[in-house]
Short mmCIF file of C-alpha atoms in Angstrom, two decimals:
data_model
loop_
_atom_site.label_atom_id
_atom_site.label_comp_id
_atom_site.label_asym_id
_atom_site.label_seq_id
_atom_site.Cartn_x
_atom_site.Cartn_y
_atom_site.Cartn_z
CA UNK A 1 53.65 -19.84 58.53
CA UNK A 2 53.05 -16.03 59.69
CA UNK A 3 50.79 -13.76 58.15
CA UNK A 4 53.65 -11.67 56.54
CA UNK A 5 55.62 -14.55 54.89
CA UNK A 6 52.10 -15.61 53.63
CA UNK A 7 51.30 -12.52 51.65
CA UNK A 8 54.85 -12.50 50.19
CA UNK A 9 55.01 -16.03 49.11
CA UNK A 10 55.19 -16.93 45.55
CA UNK A 11 51.90 -19.05 45.92
CA UNK A 12 49.84 -16.10 47.25
CA UNK A 13 51.01 -13.59 44.61
CA UNK A 14 50.35 -16.23 41.98
CA UNK A 15 46.82 -16.36 43.08
CA UNK A 16 46.08 -12.90 43.32
CA UNK A 17 47.87 -12.35 39.69
CA UNK A 18 44.99 -15.05 38.44
CA UNK A 19 42.51 -13.37 40.31
CA UNK A 20 43.24 -10.30 38.35
CA UNK A 21 43.65 -11.63 35.09
CA UNK A 22 40.05 -13.60 35.32
CA UNK A 23 38.58 -10.21 36.32
CA UNK A 24 39.77 -8.80 33.43
CA UNK A 25 38.53 -11.38 31.07
CA UNK A 26 35.36 -11.63 32.57
CA UNK A 27 34.88 -7.96 32.21
CA UNK A 28 35.78 -7.56 28.55
CA UNK A 29 33.44 -10.70 27.60
CA UNK A 30 30.32 -8.86 29.59
CA UNK A 31 31.23 -6.09 27.93
CA UNK A 32 31.27 -7.95 24.42
CA UNK A 33 28.26 -9.45 25.35
CA UNK A 34 26.31 -6.47 26.43
CA UNK A 35 27.34 -4.39 23.37
CA UNK A 36 25.91 -7.56 21.19
CA UNK A 37 22.55 -7.67 23.01
CA UNK A 38 22.02 -4.43 23.22
CA UNK A 39 22.84 -3.12 19.87
CA UNK A 40 25.34 -0.67 20.81
CA UNK A 41 25.86 1.80 18.49
CA UNK A 42 22.83 1.21 16.45
CA UNK A 43 20.14 3.63 16.35
CA UNK A 44 16.79 4.48 14.49
CA UNK A 45 15.56 8.14 13.66
CA UNK A 46 11.86 8.98 14.62
CA UNK A 47 10.10 10.00 11.75
CA UNK A 48 7.85 13.23 11.84
CA UNK A 49 4.08 12.21 12.52
CA UNK A 50 2.42 15.01 13.31
CA UNK A 51 -0.72 15.42 10.97
CA UNK A 52 -0.42 11.88 9.73
CA UNK A 53 -3.09 9.43 10.43
CA UNK A 54 -2.96 6.21 12.46
CA UNK A 55 -2.43 3.89 9.42
CA UNK A 56 0.38 6.26 7.67
CA UNK A 57 1.85 6.50 11.37
CA UNK A 58 1.94 2.58 12.05
CA UNK A 59 3.75 2.08 8.18
CA UNK A 60 6.20 4.68 9.25
CA UNK A 61 7.23 2.98 12.55
CA UNK A 62 6.96 -0.30 11.08
CA UNK A 63 9.50 0.77 8.47
CA UNK A 64 11.88 2.10 11.22
CA UNK A 65 11.46 -0.81 13.94
CA UNK A 66 9.56 1.27 16.20
CA UNK A 67 6.18 0.45 18.18
CA UNK A 68 3.29 2.99 18.37
CA UNK A 69 1.82 3.42 21.44
CA UNK A 70 -1.34 5.40 21.48
CA UNK A 71 -2.18 7.84 24.52
CA UNK A 72 -5.43 9.41 25.33
CA UNK A 73 -6.66 11.98 23.26
CA UNK A 74 -5.79 15.72 23.92
CA UNK A 75 -7.92 18.28 23.50
CA UNK A 76 -9.39 18.73 20.13
CA UNK A 77 -7.40 20.58 17.49
CA UNK A 78 -9.33 21.73 14.33
CA UNK A 79 -5.76 22.64 12.51
CA UNK A 80 -5.37 18.57 12.31
CA UNK A 81 -7.94 16.05 10.75
CA UNK A 82 -9.91 13.57 13.00
CA UNK A 83 -7.83 10.95 14.49
CA UNK A 84 -4.57 12.69 13.30
CA UNK A 85 -1.42 12.54 15.56
CA UNK A 86 -1.10 15.88 17.20
CA UNK A 87 1.74 15.01 19.33
CA UNK A 88 4.47 12.60 20.32
CA UNK A 89 7.13 11.56 22.28
CA UNK A 90 10.18 11.14 21.65
CA UNK A 91 9.90 13.86 19.05
CA UNK A 92 10.97 13.75 15.41
CA UNK A 93 14.78 13.06 14.22
CA UNK A 94 15.43 11.64 17.45
CA UNK A 95 18.07 8.93 17.77
CA UNK A 96 16.62 5.72 19.52
CA UNK A 97 16.81 2.33 20.30
CA UNK A 98 15.06 -0.35 17.84
CA UNK A 99 11.35 -1.21 18.99
CA UNK A 100 11.26 1.48 21.17
CA UNK A 101 8.07 2.69 21.95
CA UNK A 102 6.74 5.87 20.25
CA UNK A 103 3.62 7.47 22.17
CA UNK A 104 0.95 9.40 20.07
CA UNK A 105 -1.60 11.84 21.52
CA UNK A 106 -4.17 11.33 18.98
CA UNK A 107 -6.85 14.31 17.74
CA UNK A 108 -10.43 13.22 19.22
CA UNK A 109 -13.34 13.23 16.51
CA UNK A 110 -14.66 16.43 18.03
CA UNK A 111 -14.58 18.91 20.57
CA UNK A 112 -15.40 17.14 24.08
CA UNK A 113 -18.96 17.59 25.79
CA UNK A 114 -19.14 20.15 28.27
CA UNK A 115 -22.30 20.47 31.26
CA UNK A 116 -24.48 23.41 30.51
CA UNK A 117 -24.35 25.71 33.97
CA UNK A 118 -27.47 26.75 35.70
CA UNK A 119 -27.82 30.38 34.72
CA UNK A 120 -31.22 30.97 36.14
CA UNK A 121 -31.98 34.59 37.60
CA UNK A 122 -28.25 35.44 36.49
CA UNK A 123 -27.51 38.56 34.74
CA UNK A 124 -25.55 38.40 31.93
CA UNK A 125 -22.87 40.21 32.95
CA UNK A 126 -22.48 37.19 35.41
CA UNK A 127 -23.57 34.37 32.58
CA UNK A 128 -21.04 35.34 29.94
CA UNK A 129 -17.96 35.02 31.28
CA UNK A 130 -18.82 31.82 32.82
CA UNK A 131 -19.83 30.62 29.66
CA UNK A 132 -16.94 31.95 27.76
CA UNK A 133 -14.56 30.20 30.88
CA UNK A 134 -16.11 26.83 29.91
CA UNK A 135 -15.30 27.42 26.06
CA UNK A 136 -18.75 28.19 24.89
CA UNK A 137 -19.22 31.46 22.56
CA UNK A 138 -22.26 34.00 23.13
CA UNK A 139 -24.45 33.81 20.19
CA UNK A 140 -27.59 36.08 19.59
CA UNK A 141 -29.21 37.76 22.60
CA UNK A 142 -32.96 38.27 22.20
CA UNK A 143 -35.02 40.33 25.10
CA UNK A 144 -38.74 38.75 26.34
CA UNK A 145 -41.06 40.39 28.61
CA UNK A 146 -39.37 39.34 32.21
CA UNK A 147 -39.28 41.42 35.38
CA UNK A 148 -35.41 41.04 35.81
CA UNK A 149 -33.51 43.41 33.57
CA UNK A 150 -30.74 41.51 31.86
CA UNK A 151 -31.03 38.55 33.44
CA UNK A 152 -31.06 34.97 31.83
CA UNK A 153 -34.55 33.38 30.95
CA UNK A 154 -33.24 30.86 29.32
CA UNK A 155 -30.38 29.30 26.83
CA UNK A 156 -31.10 28.02 23.16
CA UNK A 157 -28.61 25.98 21.23
CA UNK A 158 -29.45 25.80 17.00
CA UNK A 159 -32.51 27.19 17.78
CA UNK A 160 -33.55 24.83 20.67
CA UNK A 161 -34.28 25.36 24.42
CA UNK A 162 -31.33 23.89 26.27
CA UNK A 163 -31.07 23.47 30.14
CA UNK A 164 -29.00 23.24 32.98
CA UNK A 165 -26.75 19.80 32.68
CA UNK A 166 -27.08 18.84 29.06
CA UNK A 167 -23.96 18.65 27.16
CA UNK A 168 -22.90 20.26 24.26
CA UNK A 169 -19.33 20.37 22.33
CA UNK A 170 -16.94 23.25 23.48
CA UNK A 171 -17.00 26.06 21.32
CA UNK A 172 -20.62 25.62 21.09
CA UNK A 173 -22.62 28.95 20.04
CA UNK A 174 -25.23 29.52 22.75
CA UNK A 175 -28.26 31.93 22.29
CA UNK A 176 -29.38 34.04 25.29
CA UNK A 177 -32.63 34.62 25.80
CA UNK A 178 -32.79 37.68 28.82
CA UNK A 179 -35.23 40.01 30.64
CA UNK A 180 -36.26 43.42 28.96
CA UNK A 181 -37.72 44.51 32.76
CA UNK A 182 -40.80 44.61 31.76
CA UNK A 183 -43.76 42.71 33.80
CA UNK A 184 -44.93 39.64 31.57
CA UNK A 185 -48.26 40.65 29.94
CA UNK A 186 -51.62 38.27 31.18
CA UNK A 187 -53.42 38.02 28.07
#
């Protein structure tokens, strides 16, 4: 039998028709199964969790069949209470599938600690921008007898002397003791 006769025979055409019909039935069944197992068309709305405590956020997520995933805490934000949600992903109001993870960023308990730089023999003009760039604020400035005029003699925090390498919370107010350009008296 030649190939042309075989391709135009009733037996071959029946087999092709059955194969196409089987493909359509299998595709239809797969689509129905996927629709059923993936809850196609069923969505949950992400609640607004910003500013809420972890406990309240957990309750709201449980009510909406969503899962809480806490990410690393961000920089401290004084506008929110300690351990409150300051960011979430996906954002509030978005439609997501059931049991979707909602990533929460929490407000830490306070500002992170920053290492005090070594400012010995630096002028006030050099020290001020360095401290401000690290997040510290400049408090009181006082002068003592020291030969280097406007050079940093020591730093103080809440009345206590501090040294380079000490860890202080960001936004701490540091008092500077500067030299007045006079030779120290030798009494």
